[in-house]
């Protein structure tokens, strides 16, 4: 397909704020019974009756959280929804609505925002959430996205970070570390392109890693899977900042210790081979790399038989008395204190 060297660029100023909102939100459908009023008034109106409401919000800033050199706007829109829905899933709740706020500089034409909102619309349909409002404004430079996610659950279904007990098992969904290595591949190819703009990267051998970085998925299925197994986690968190950071969050809020076993970490083969190619220790990446958006949770040890052998879950350790500390147990059976070396948005 021949690339259009002169794509259409429609100035956002031509539409004005209200015209822009109407244009970008015309494809959002209302599907949830709890949505009484969505976009179009001073505020959305929700009715959850006897359900509890959970709310979470995230801010994504160009140059800090994403790089448009390799992040397509459609993927960015999709990912911005997913990272917020993941927080709702981490409460063992069902996501139902989101609000979307965007600040853009004048370097973005209407067509760019259409692409961004195409990804947002796709994610909203995939996760069956209603887009019920938000805001648009200008930015001095770059793109800023803020999404608030809302969900519902019965009071006895909600899982917090502070419920882990010292005899609980530590469980993770899926695999870990792949999103971080996907980012490393993309950053490497960006540097190659800057040196030689005519280079054409061959990324087929990294397809899984790149997808985990550019188009992650929230584990909306876990709530249903655990319910079918008759398991309610004692504590839970999503893996956004790195496995080690999230384990420490659970331990500190639950006032327990933990032993994480290196040989139990679930690692994808493509992840392992790419770590070898980059000469990076796979365990270091697996426990510190962020943006996997898998769920990390603890369960009562009596639920072991219900979950053992299930391909959706890996038992990677167990909680312990607070006095034992938070440790990584290596393949050589050596205990190393676990440090939070994952993503820190406020680091220098």
mmCIF file of N, CA, C and O in Angstrom, residues 129-225:
data_model
loop_
_atom_site.group_PDB
_atom_site.id
_atom_site.type_symbol
_atom_site.label_atom_id
_atom_site.label_comp_id
_atom_site.label_asym_id
_atom_site.label_seq_id
_atom_site.Cartn_x
_atom_site.Cartn_y
_atom_site.Cartn_z
ATOM 1 N N UNK A 129 -17.443 -1.355 28.643
ATOM 2 C CA UNK A 129 -17.593 -0.223 29.553
ATOM 3 C C UNK A 129 -18.182 0.961 28.786
ATOM 4 O O UNK A 129 -17.938 1.111 27.586
ATOM 5 N N UNK A 130 -18.955 1.776 29.473
ATOM 6 C CA UNK A 130 -19.531 2.972 28.863
ATOM 7 C C UNK A 130 -18.595 4.158 29.069
ATOM 8 O O UNK A 130 -18.069 4.350 30.178
ATOM 9 N N UNK A 131 -18.415 4.948 28.019
ATOM 10 C CA UNK A 131 -17.693 6.218 28.148
ATOM 11 C C UNK A 131 -18.740 7.272 28.505
ATOM 12 O O UNK A 131 -19.623 7.565 27.712
ATOM 13 N N UNK A 132 -18.638 7.842 29.717
ATOM 14 C CA UNK A 132 -19.743 8.657 30.230
ATOM 15 C C UNK A 132 -19.384 10.135 30.402
ATOM 16 O O UNK A 132 -20.200 10.916 30.887
ATOM 17 N N UNK A 133 -18.176 10.534 29.984
ATOM 18 C CA UNK A 133 -17.825 11.946 30.125
ATOM 19 C C UNK A 133 -16.332 12.147 30.063
ATOM 20 O O UNK A 133 -15.570 11.251 29.693
ATOM 21 N N UNK A 134 -15.906 13.353 30.437
ATOM 22 C CA UNK A 134 -14.491 13.690 30.418
ATOM 23 C C UNK A 134 -14.286 15.163 30.152
ATOM 24 O O UNK A 134 -15.162 15.993 30.429
ATOM 25 N N UNK A 135 -13.131 15.505 29.573
ATOM 26 C CA UNK A 135 -12.807 16.904 29.312
ATOM 27 C C UNK A 135 -11.783 16.969 28.195
ATOM 28 O O UNK A 135 -11.029 16.022 27.957
ATOM 29 N N UNK A 136 -11.774 18.074 27.474
ATOM 30 C CA UNK A 136 -10.734 18.350 26.489
ATOM 31 C C UNK A 136 -10.209 19.753 26.737
ATOM 32 O O UNK A 136 -10.976 20.673 27.065
ATOM 33 N N UNK A 137 -8.896 19.912 26.600
ATOM 34 C CA UNK A 137 -8.292 21.237 26.760
ATOM 35 C C UNK A 137 -6.995 21.274 25.966
ATOM 36 O O UNK A 137 -6.592 20.281 25.360
ATOM 37 N N UNK A 138 -6.356 22.428 25.972
ATOM 38 C CA UNK A 138 -5.114 22.584 25.212
ATOM 39 C C UNK A 138 -3.910 22.302 26.104
ATOM 40 O O UNK A 138 -3.973 22.396 27.327
ATOM 41 N N UNK A 139 -2.805 21.962 25.461
ATOM 42 C CA UNK A 139 -1.552 21.700 26.149
ATOM 43 C C UNK A 139 -0.463 22.531 25.489
ATOM 44 O O UNK A 139 -0.483 22.735 24.272
ATOM 45 N N UNK A 140 0.472 23.041 26.282
ATOM 46 C CA UNK A 140 1.562 23.831 25.718
ATOM 47 C C UNK A 140 2.420 22.993 24.789
ATOM 48 O O UNK A 140 2.909 23.467 23.782
ATOM 49 N N UNK A 141 2.608 21.745 25.158
ATOM 50 C CA UNK A 141 3.312 20.821 24.273
ATOM 51 C C UNK A 141 2.924 19.395 24.616
ATOM 52 O O UNK A 141 2.692 19.058 25.765
ATOM 53 N N UNK A 142 2.847 18.587 23.600
ATOM 54 C CA UNK A 142 2.589 17.164 23.817
ATOM 55 C C UNK A 142 1.142 16.806 24.076
ATOM 56 O O UNK A 142 0.227 17.630 23.979
ATOM 57 N N UNK A 143 0.958 15.551 24.437
ATOM 58 C CA UNK A 143 -0.356 14.947 24.630
ATOM 59 C C UNK A 143 -0.462 14.402 26.050
ATOM 60 O O UNK A 143 0.454 13.747 26.546
ATOM 61 N N UNK A 144 -1.572 14.695 26.701
ATOM 62 C CA UNK A 144 -1.834 14.209 28.057
ATOM 63 C C UNK A 144 -3.200 13.531 28.054
ATOM 64 O O UNK A 144 -4.175 14.095 27.545
ATOM 65 N N UNK A 145 -3.257 12.333 28.619
ATOM 66 C CA UNK A 145 -4.513 11.583 28.681
ATOM 67 C C UNK A 145 -4.797 11.228 30.134
ATOM 68 O O UNK A 145 -3.922 10.706 30.834
ATOM 69 N N UNK A 146 -5.995 11.509 30.584
ATOM 70 C CA UNK A 146 -6.408 11.124 31.933
ATOM 71 C C UNK A 146 -7.701 10.333 31.834
ATOM 72 O O UNK A 146 -8.689 10.823 31.267
ATOM 73 N N UNK A 147 -7.688 9.128 32.346
ATOM 74 C CA UNK A 147 -8.884 8.281 32.309
ATOM 75 C C UNK A 147 -9.246 7.845 33.720
ATOM 76 O O UNK A 147 -8.380 7.447 34.500
ATOM 77 N N UNK A 148 -10.511 7.957 34.041
ATOM 78 C CA UNK A 148 -11.041 7.472 35.312
ATOM 79 C C UNK A 148 -11.919 6.267 35.023
ATOM 80 O O UNK A 148 -12.776 6.315 34.130
ATOM 81 N N UNK A 149 -11.684 5.182 35.743
ATOM 82 C CA UNK A 149 -12.471 3.964 35.566
ATOM 83 C C UNK A 149 -13.356 3.742 36.783
ATOM 84 O O UNK A 149 -12.954 4.000 37.919
ATOM 85 N N UNK A 150 -14.550 3.259 36.523
ATOM 86 C CA UNK A 150 -15.541 3.001 37.568
ATOM 87 C C UNK A 150 -15.992 1.552 37.441
ATOM 88 O O UNK A 150 -16.149 1.030 36.324
ATOM 89 N N UNK A 151 -16.175 0.891 38.573
ATOM 90 C CA UNK A 151 -16.644 -0.483 38.550
ATOM 91 C C UNK A 151 -17.584 -0.770 39.691
ATOM 92 O O UNK A 151 -17.799 0.075 40.576
ATOM 93 N N UNK A 152 -18.156 -1.966 39.680
ATOM 94 C CA UNK A 152 -19.104 -2.347 40.722
ATOM 95 C C UNK A 152 -18.802 -3.746 41.235
ATOM 96 O O UNK A 152 -18.215 -4.582 40.539
ATOM 97 N N UNK A 153 -19.187 -3.980 42.459
ATOM 98 C CA UNK A 153 -19.039 -5.306 43.074
ATOM 99 C C UNK A 153 -19.888 -5.361 44.319
ATOM 100 O O UNK A 153 -20.198 -4.328 44.926
ATOM 101 N N UNK A 154 -20.278 -6.567 44.696
ATOM 102 C CA UNK A 154 -20.901 -6.735 46.002
ATOM 103 C C UNK A 154 -19.838 -6.507 47.070
ATOM 104 O O UNK A 154 -18.650 -6.753 46.839
ATOM 105 N N UNK A 155 -20.281 -6.055 48.230
ATOM 106 C CA UNK A 155 -19.321 -5.728 49.287
ATOM 107 C C UNK A 155 -18.446 -6.923 49.650
ATOM 108 O O UNK A 155 -17.238 -6.779 49.897
ATOM 109 N N UNK A 156 -19.029 -8.139 49.653
ATOM 110 C CA UNK A 156 -18.258 -9.316 50.053
ATOM 111 C C UNK A 156 -17.337 -9.827 48.948
ATOM 112 O O UNK A 156 -16.570 -10.770 49.162
ATOM 113 N N UNK A 157 -17.387 -9.209 47.755
ATOM 114 C CA UNK A 157 -16.523 -9.623 46.651
ATOM 115 C C UNK A 157 -15.232 -8.804 46.583
ATOM 116 O O UNK A 157 -14.231 -9.257 46.027
ATOM 117 N N UNK A 158 -15.255 -7.597 47.115
ATOM 118 C CA UNK A 158 -14.121 -6.681 46.945
ATOM 119 C C UNK A 158 -12.892 -7.193 47.698
ATOM 120 O O UNK A 158 -12.985 -7.661 48.827
ATOM 121 N N UNK A 159 -11.744 -7.114 47.016
ATOM 122 C CA UNK A 159 -10.475 -7.564 47.598
ATOM 123 C C UNK A 159 -9.536 -6.366 47.715
ATOM 124 O O UNK A 159 -9.338 -5.625 46.745
ATOM 125 N N UNK A 160 -8.950 -6.187 48.888
ATOM 126 C CA UNK A 160 -8.036 -5.074 49.141
ATOM 127 C C UNK A 160 -6.589 -5.566 49.181
ATOM 128 O O UNK A 160 -6.316 -6.770 49.095
ATOM 129 N N UNK A 161 -5.667 -4.647 49.353
ATOM 130 C CA UNK A 161 -4.252 -5.017 49.442
ATOM 131 C C UNK A 161 -3.848 -5.493 50.835
ATOM 132 O O UNK A 161 -2.782 -6.072 50.985
ATOM 133 N N UNK A 162 -4.677 -5.245 51.815
ATOM 134 C CA UNK A 162 -4.237 -5.434 53.202
ATOM 135 C C UNK A 162 -4.763 -6.695 53.875
ATOM 136 O O UNK A 162 -4.761 -6.801 55.092
ATOM 137 N N UNK A 163 -5.204 -7.686 53.084
ATOM 138 C CA UNK A 163 -5.820 -8.860 53.702
ATOM 139 C C UNK A 163 -4.966 -10.110 53.736
ATOM 140 O O UNK A 163 -5.418 -11.163 54.198
ATOM 141 N N UNK A 164 -3.725 -10.041 53.250
ATOM 142 C CA UNK A 164 -2.872 -11.233 53.211
ATOM 143 C C UNK A 164 -2.522 -11.712 54.618
ATOM 144 O O UNK A 164 -2.253 -10.908 55.514
ATOM 145 N N UNK A 165 -2.513 -13.032 54.790
ATOM 146 C CA UNK A 165 -2.134 -13.650 56.062
ATOM 147 C C UNK A 165 -0.782 -14.353 55.902
ATOM 148 O O UNK A 165 -0.387 -14.733 54.797
ATOM 149 N N UNK A 166 -0.073 -14.570 56.999
ATOM 150 C CA UNK A 166 1.304 -15.054 56.923
ATOM 151 C C UNK A 166 1.439 -16.489 56.422
ATOM 152 O O UNK A 166 2.550 -16.935 56.137
ATOM 153 N N UNK A 167 0.333 -17.222 56.289
ATOM 154 C CA UNK A 167 0.413 -18.585 55.743
ATOM 155 C C UNK A 167 -0.131 -18.666 54.308
ATOM 156 O O UNK A 167 -0.196 -19.755 53.731
ATOM 157 N N UNK A 168 -0.495 -17.527 53.722
ATOM 158 C CA UNK A 168 -1.098 -17.516 52.385
ATOM 159 C C UNK A 168 -0.099 -17.847 51.289
ATOM 160 O O UNK A 168 1.112 -17.629 51.422
ATOM 161 N N UNK A 169 -0.618 -18.328 50.160
ATOM 162 C CA UNK A 169 0.180 -18.558 48.957
ATOM 163 C C UNK A 169 0.160 -17.310 48.093
ATOM 164 O O UNK A 169 -0.853 -16.597 48.028
ATOM 165 N N UNK A 170 1.258 -17.038 47.396
ATOM 166 C CA UNK A 170 1.372 -15.891 46.500
ATOM 167 C C UNK A 170 1.207 -16.386 45.064
ATOM 168 O O UNK A 170 1.932 -17.285 44.623
ATOM 169 N N UNK A 171 0.255 -15.800 44.344
ATOM 170 C CA UNK A 171 -0.116 -16.287 43.012
ATOM 171 C C UNK A 171 -0.074 -15.136 42.009
ATOM 172 O O UNK A 171 -0.415 -13.993 42.341
ATOM 173 N N UNK A 172 0.324 -15.442 40.768
ATOM 174 C CA UNK A 172 0.310 -14.442 39.703
ATOM 175 C C UNK A 172 -0.354 -15.033 38.467
ATOM 176 O O UNK A 172 -0.283 -16.246 38.222
ATOM 177 N N UNK A 173 -1.029 -14.193 37.704
ATOM 178 C CA UNK A 173 -1.623 -14.630 36.440
ATOM 179 C C UNK A 173 -0.612 -14.460 35.307
ATOM 180 O O UNK A 173 0.316 -13.661 35.407
ATOM 181 N N UNK A 174 -0.802 -15.219 34.234
ATOM 182 C CA UNK A 174 0.005 -15.032 33.025
ATOM 183 C C UNK A 174 1.497 -15.167 33.235
ATOM 184 O O UNK A 174 1.969 -16.004 33.998
ATOM 185 N N UNK A 175 2.261 -14.312 32.534
ATOM 186 C CA UNK A 175 3.713 -14.289 32.685
ATOM 187 C C UNK A 175 4.156 -12.855 32.953
ATOM 188 O O UNK A 175 3.394 -11.906 32.753
ATOM 189 N N UNK A 176 5.412 -12.704 33.392
ATOM 190 C CA UNK A 176 5.890 -11.383 33.791
ATOM 191 C C UNK A 176 7.176 -11.014 33.040
ATOM 192 O O UNK A 176 7.940 -11.881 32.611
ATOM 193 N N UNK A 177 7.385 -9.702 32.891
ATOM 194 C CA UNK A 177 8.618 -9.177 32.311
ATOM 195 C C UNK A 177 8.571 -8.884 30.831
ATOM 196 O O UNK A 177 9.405 -8.139 30.303
ATOM 197 N N UNK A 178 7.594 -9.450 30.113
ATOM 198 C CA UNK A 178 7.563 -9.332 28.654
ATOM 199 C C UNK A 178 7.369 -7.894 28.188
ATOM 200 O O UNK A 178 7.977 -7.466 27.192
ATOM 201 N N UNK A 179 6.528 -7.127 28.875
ATOM 202 C CA UNK A 179 6.265 -5.745 28.451
ATOM 203 C C UNK A 179 7.536 -4.904 28.521
ATOM 204 O O UNK A 179 7.797 -4.071 27.641
ATOM 205 N N UNK A 180 8.333 -5.116 29.557
ATOM 206 C CA UNK A 180 9.581 -4.360 29.699
ATOM 207 C C UNK A 180 10.542 -4.678 28.563
ATOM 208 O O UNK A 180 11.177 -3.781 27.992
ATOM 209 N N UNK A 181 10.660 -5.957 28.211
ATOM 210 C CA UNK A 181 11.567 -6.313 27.119
ATOM 211 C C UNK A 181 11.027 -5.830 25.772
ATOM 212 O O UNK A 181 11.802 -5.497 24.871
ATOM 213 N N UNK A 182 9.720 -5.765 25.648
ATOM 214 C CA UNK A 182 9.140 -5.179 24.439
ATOM 215 C C UNK A 182 9.552 -3.728 24.303
ATOM 216 O O UNK A 182 9.872 -3.252 23.198
ATOM 217 N N UNK A 183 9.567 -3.007 25.428
ATOM 218 C CA UNK A 183 10.004 -1.609 25.425
ATOM 219 C C UNK A 183 11.474 -1.499 25.030
ATOM 220 O O UNK A 183 11.860 -0.597 24.278
ATOM 221 N N UNK A 184 12.303 -2.431 25.514
ATOM 222 C CA UNK A 184 13.730 -2.392 25.176
ATOM 223 C C UNK A 184 13.948 -2.591 23.679
ATOM 224 O O UNK A 184 14.794 -1.932 23.066
ATOM 225 N N UNK A 185 13.191 -3.497 23.080
ATOM 226 C CA UNK A 185 13.289 -3.738 21.635
ATOM 227 C C UNK A 185 12.883 -2.484 20.866
ATOM 228 O O UNK A 185 13.566 -2.060 19.927
ATOM 229 N N UNK A 186 11.801 -1.860 21.271
ATOM 230 C CA UNK A 186 11.319 -0.659 20.581
ATOM 231 C C UNK A 186 12.301 0.503 20.731
ATOM 232 O O UNK A 186 12.535 1.248 19.773
ATOM 233 N N UNK A 187 12.868 0.652 21.906
ATOM 234 C CA UNK A 187 13.851 1.713 22.122
ATOM 235 C C UNK A 187 15.102 1.479 21.274
ATOM 236 O O UNK A 187 15.677 2.423 20.718
ATOM 237 N N UNK A 188 15.513 0.237 21.157
ATOM 238 C CA UNK A 188 16.683 -0.080 20.325
ATOM 239 C C UNK A 188 16.407 0.255 18.863
ATOM 240 O O UNK A 188 17.246 0.868 18.179
ATOM 241 N N UNK A 189 15.226 -0.136 18.368
ATOM 242 C CA UNK A 189 14.894 0.134 16.972
ATOM 243 C C UNK A 189 14.734 1.637 16.713
ATOM 244 O O UNK A 189 15.026 2.116 15.621
ATOM 245 N N UNK A 190 14.283 2.366 17.720
ATOM 246 C CA UNK A 190 14.177 3.821 17.585
ATOM 247 C C UNK A 190 15.562 4.433 17.391
ATOM 248 O O UNK A 190 15.757 5.313 16.535
ATOM 249 N N UNK A 191 16.545 3.955 18.163
ATOM 250 C CA UNK A 191 17.909 4.475 18.032
ATOM 251 C C UNK A 191 18.502 4.125 16.676
ATOM 252 O O UNK A 191 19.193 4.943 16.061
ATOM 253 N N UNK A 192 18.213 2.918 16.177
ATOM 254 C CA UNK A 192 18.693 2.523 14.848
ATOM 255 C C UNK A 192 18.082 3.425 13.779
ATOM 256 O O UNK A 192 18.768 3.877 12.858
ATOM 257 N N UNK A 193 16.791 3.710 13.925
ATOM 258 C CA UNK A 193 16.097 4.557 12.952
ATOM 259 C C UNK A 193 16.659 5.974 12.955
ATOM 260 O O UNK A 193 16.770 6.607 11.898
ATOM 261 N N UNK A 194 17.005 6.478 14.135
ATOM 262 C CA UNK A 194 17.551 7.834 14.220
ATOM 263 C C UNK A 194 18.895 7.940 13.495
ATOM 264 O O UNK A 194 19.223 8.974 12.925
ATOM 265 N N UNK A 195 19.654 6.850 13.507
ATOM 266 C CA UNK A 195 20.936 6.823 12.800
ATOM 267 C C UNK A 195 20.722 6.613 11.304
ATOM 268 O O UNK A 195 21.368 7.252 10.467
ATOM 269 N N UNK A 196 19.786 5.726 10.965
ATOM 270 C CA UNK A 196 19.502 5.405 9.558
ATOM 271 C C UNK A 196 17.997 5.352 9.335
ATOM 272 O O UNK A 196 17.373 4.304 9.501
ATOM 273 N N UNK A 197 17.398 6.478 8.926
ATOM 274 C CA UNK A 197 15.937 6.537 8.726
ATOM 275 C C UNK A 197 15.421 5.589 7.646
ATOM 276 O O UNK A 197 14.218 5.347 7.575
ATOM 277 N N UNK A 198 16.308 5.040 6.829
ATOM 278 C CA UNK A 198 15.874 4.122 5.772
ATOM 279 C C UNK A 198 15.823 2.673 6.236
ATOM 280 O O UNK A 198 15.420 1.791 5.481
ATOM 281 N N UNK A 199 16.251 2.417 7.460
ATOM 282 C CA UNK A 199 16.260 1.043 7.965
ATOM 283 C C UNK A 199 14.839 0.545 8.200
ATOM 284 O O UNK A 199 13.963 1.300 8.622
ATOM 285 N N UNK A 200 14.612 -0.711 7.912
ATOM 286 C CA UNK A 200 13.307 -1.328 8.107
ATOM 287 C C UNK A 200 13.448 -2.433 9.155
ATOM 288 O O UNK A 200 14.041 -3.476 8.881
ATOM 289 N N UNK A 201 12.951 -2.219 10.360
ATOM 290 C CA UNK A 201 13.131 -3.220 11.422
ATOM 291 C C UNK A 201 12.343 -4.495 11.152
ATOM 292 O O UNK A 201 11.227 -4.452 10.632
ATOM 293 N N UNK A 202 12.913 -5.618 11.483
ATOM 294 C CA UNK A 202 12.241 -6.911 11.413
ATOM 295 C C UNK A 202 11.902 -7.326 12.842
ATOM 296 O O UNK A 202 12.755 -7.783 13.595
ATOM 297 N N UNK A 203 10.641 -7.157 13.199
ATOM 298 C CA UNK A 203 10.230 -7.348 14.592
ATOM 299 C C UNK A 203 9.422 -8.624 14.811
ATOM 300 O O UNK A 203 8.862 -8.828 15.890
ATOM 301 N N UNK A 204 9.358 -9.492 13.791
ATOM 302 C CA UNK A 204 8.534 -10.702 13.902
ATOM 303 C C UNK A 204 8.932 -11.570 15.091
ATOM 304 O O UNK A 204 8.074 -12.135 15.774
ATOM 305 N N UNK A 205 10.231 -11.668 15.358
ATOM 306 C CA UNK A 205 10.693 -12.544 16.443
ATOM 307 C C UNK A 205 10.419 -11.950 17.828
ATOM 308 O O UNK A 205 10.631 -12.607 18.839
ATOM 309 N N UNK A 206 9.933 -10.702 17.853
ATOM 310 C CA UNK A 206 9.621 -10.039 19.126
ATOM 311 C C UNK A 206 8.132 -9.713 19.236
ATOM 312 O O UNK A 206 7.735 -8.897 20.060
ATOM 313 N N UNK A 207 7.306 -10.333 18.407
ATOM 314 C CA UNK A 207 5.893 -9.932 18.290
ATOM 315 C C UNK A 207 5.147 -9.973 19.624
ATOM 316 O O UNK A 207 4.382 -9.063 19.946
ATOM 317 N N UNK A 208 5.378 -11.034 20.420
ATOM 318 C CA UNK A 208 4.672 -11.152 21.696
ATOM 319 C C UNK A 208 5.100 -10.052 22.658
ATOM 320 O O UNK A 208 4.260 -9.420 23.316
ATOM 321 N N UNK A 209 6.401 -9.793 22.726
ATOM 322 C CA UNK A 209 6.914 -8.770 23.642
ATOM 323 C C UNK A 209 6.387 -7.394 23.273
ATOM 324 O O UNK A 209 5.988 -6.608 24.152
ATOM 325 N N UNK A 210 6.370 -7.081 21.995
ATOM 326 C CA UNK A 210 5.918 -5.761 21.536
ATOM 327 C C UNK A 210 4.424 -5.587 21.782
ATOM 328 O O UNK A 210 3.971 -4.517 22.191
ATOM 329 N N UNK A 211 3.674 -6.658 21.570
ATOM 330 C CA UNK A 211 2.234 -6.579 21.837
ATOM 331 C C UNK A 211 1.973 -6.340 23.325
ATOM 332 O O UNK A 211 1.078 -5.582 23.690
ATOM 333 N N UNK A 212 2.776 -6.969 24.173
ATOM 334 C CA UNK A 212 2.604 -6.782 25.610
ATOM 335 C C UNK A 212 2.895 -5.339 26.023
ATOM 336 O O UNK A 212 2.340 -4.845 27.002
ATOM 337 N N UNK A 213 3.756 -4.661 25.278
ATOM 338 C CA UNK A 213 4.072 -3.266 25.571
ATOM 339 C C UNK A 213 3.061 -2.313 24.944
ATOM 340 O O UNK A 213 2.577 -1.397 25.600
ATOM 341 N N UNK A 214 2.745 -2.515 23.671
ATOM 342 C CA UNK A 214 1.894 -1.559 22.949
ATOM 343 C C UNK A 214 0.403 -1.828 23.129
ATOM 344 O O UNK A 214 -0.399 -0.898 23.047
ATOM 345 N N UNK A 215 0.022 -3.071 23.344
ATOM 346 C CA UNK A 215 -1.411 -3.404 23.455
ATOM 347 C C UNK A 215 -1.625 -4.440 24.565
ATOM 348 O O UNK A 215 -1.969 -5.582 24.301
ATOM 349 N N UNK A 216 -1.409 -4.025 25.793
ATOM 350 C CA UNK A 216 -1.637 -4.953 26.912
ATOM 351 C C UNK A 216 -3.129 -5.204 27.110
ATOM 352 O O UNK A 216 -3.965 -4.492 26.546
ATOM 353 N N UNK A 217 -3.445 -6.215 27.880
ATOM 354 C CA UNK A 217 -4.835 -6.531 28.188
ATOM 355 C C UNK A 217 -5.017 -6.612 29.696
ATOM 356 O O UNK A 217 -4.167 -7.142 30.405
ATOM 357 N N UNK A 218 -6.123 -6.074 30.176
ATOM 358 C CA UNK A 218 -6.473 -6.199 31.596
ATOM 359 C C UNK A 218 -7.085 -7.572 31.834
ATOM 360 O O UNK A 218 -7.794 -8.099 30.975
ATOM 361 N N UNK A 219 -6.808 -8.155 32.997
ATOM 362 C CA UNK A 219 -7.272 -9.516 33.270
ATOM 363 C C UNK A 219 -8.699 -9.520 33.819
ATOM 364 O O UNK A 219 -8.962 -9.906 34.963
ATOM 365 N N UNK A 220 -9.637 -9.125 32.961
ATOM 366 C CA UNK A 220 -11.044 -9.103 33.355
ATOM 367 C C UNK A 220 -11.593 -10.513 33.572
ATOM 368 O O UNK A 220 -12.638 -10.699 34.202
ATOM 369 N N UNK A 221 -10.889 -11.523 33.043
ATOM 370 C CA UNK A 221 -11.353 -12.898 33.142
ATOM 371 C C UNK A 221 -11.093 -13.528 34.505
ATOM 372 O O UNK A 221 -11.734 -14.508 34.873
ATOM 373 N N UNK A 222 -10.160 -12.959 35.256
ATOM 374 C CA UNK A 222 -9.713 -13.595 36.503
ATOM 375 C C UNK A 222 -10.841 -13.651 37.529
ATOM 376 O O UNK A 222 -10.995 -14.644 38.254
ATOM 377 N N UNK A 223 -11.628 -12.613 37.601
ATOM 378 C CA UNK A 223 -12.747 -12.582 38.559
ATOM 379 C C UNK A 223 -13.670 -13.782 38.335
ATOM 380 O O UNK A 223 -14.079 -14.458 39.279
ATOM 381 N N UNK A 224 -13.967 -14.056 37.074
ATOM 382 C CA UNK A 224 -14.841 -15.178 36.730
ATOM 383 C C UNK A 224 -14.160 -16.513 36.996
ATOM 384 O O UNK A 224 -14.786 -17.456 37.515
ATOM 385 N N UNK A 225 -12.879 -16.603 36.652
ATOM 386 C CA UNK A 225 -12.126 -17.840 36.861
ATOM 387 C C UNK A 225 -12.072 -18.207 38.341
ATOM 388 O O UNK A 225 -12.288 -19.359 38.722
#
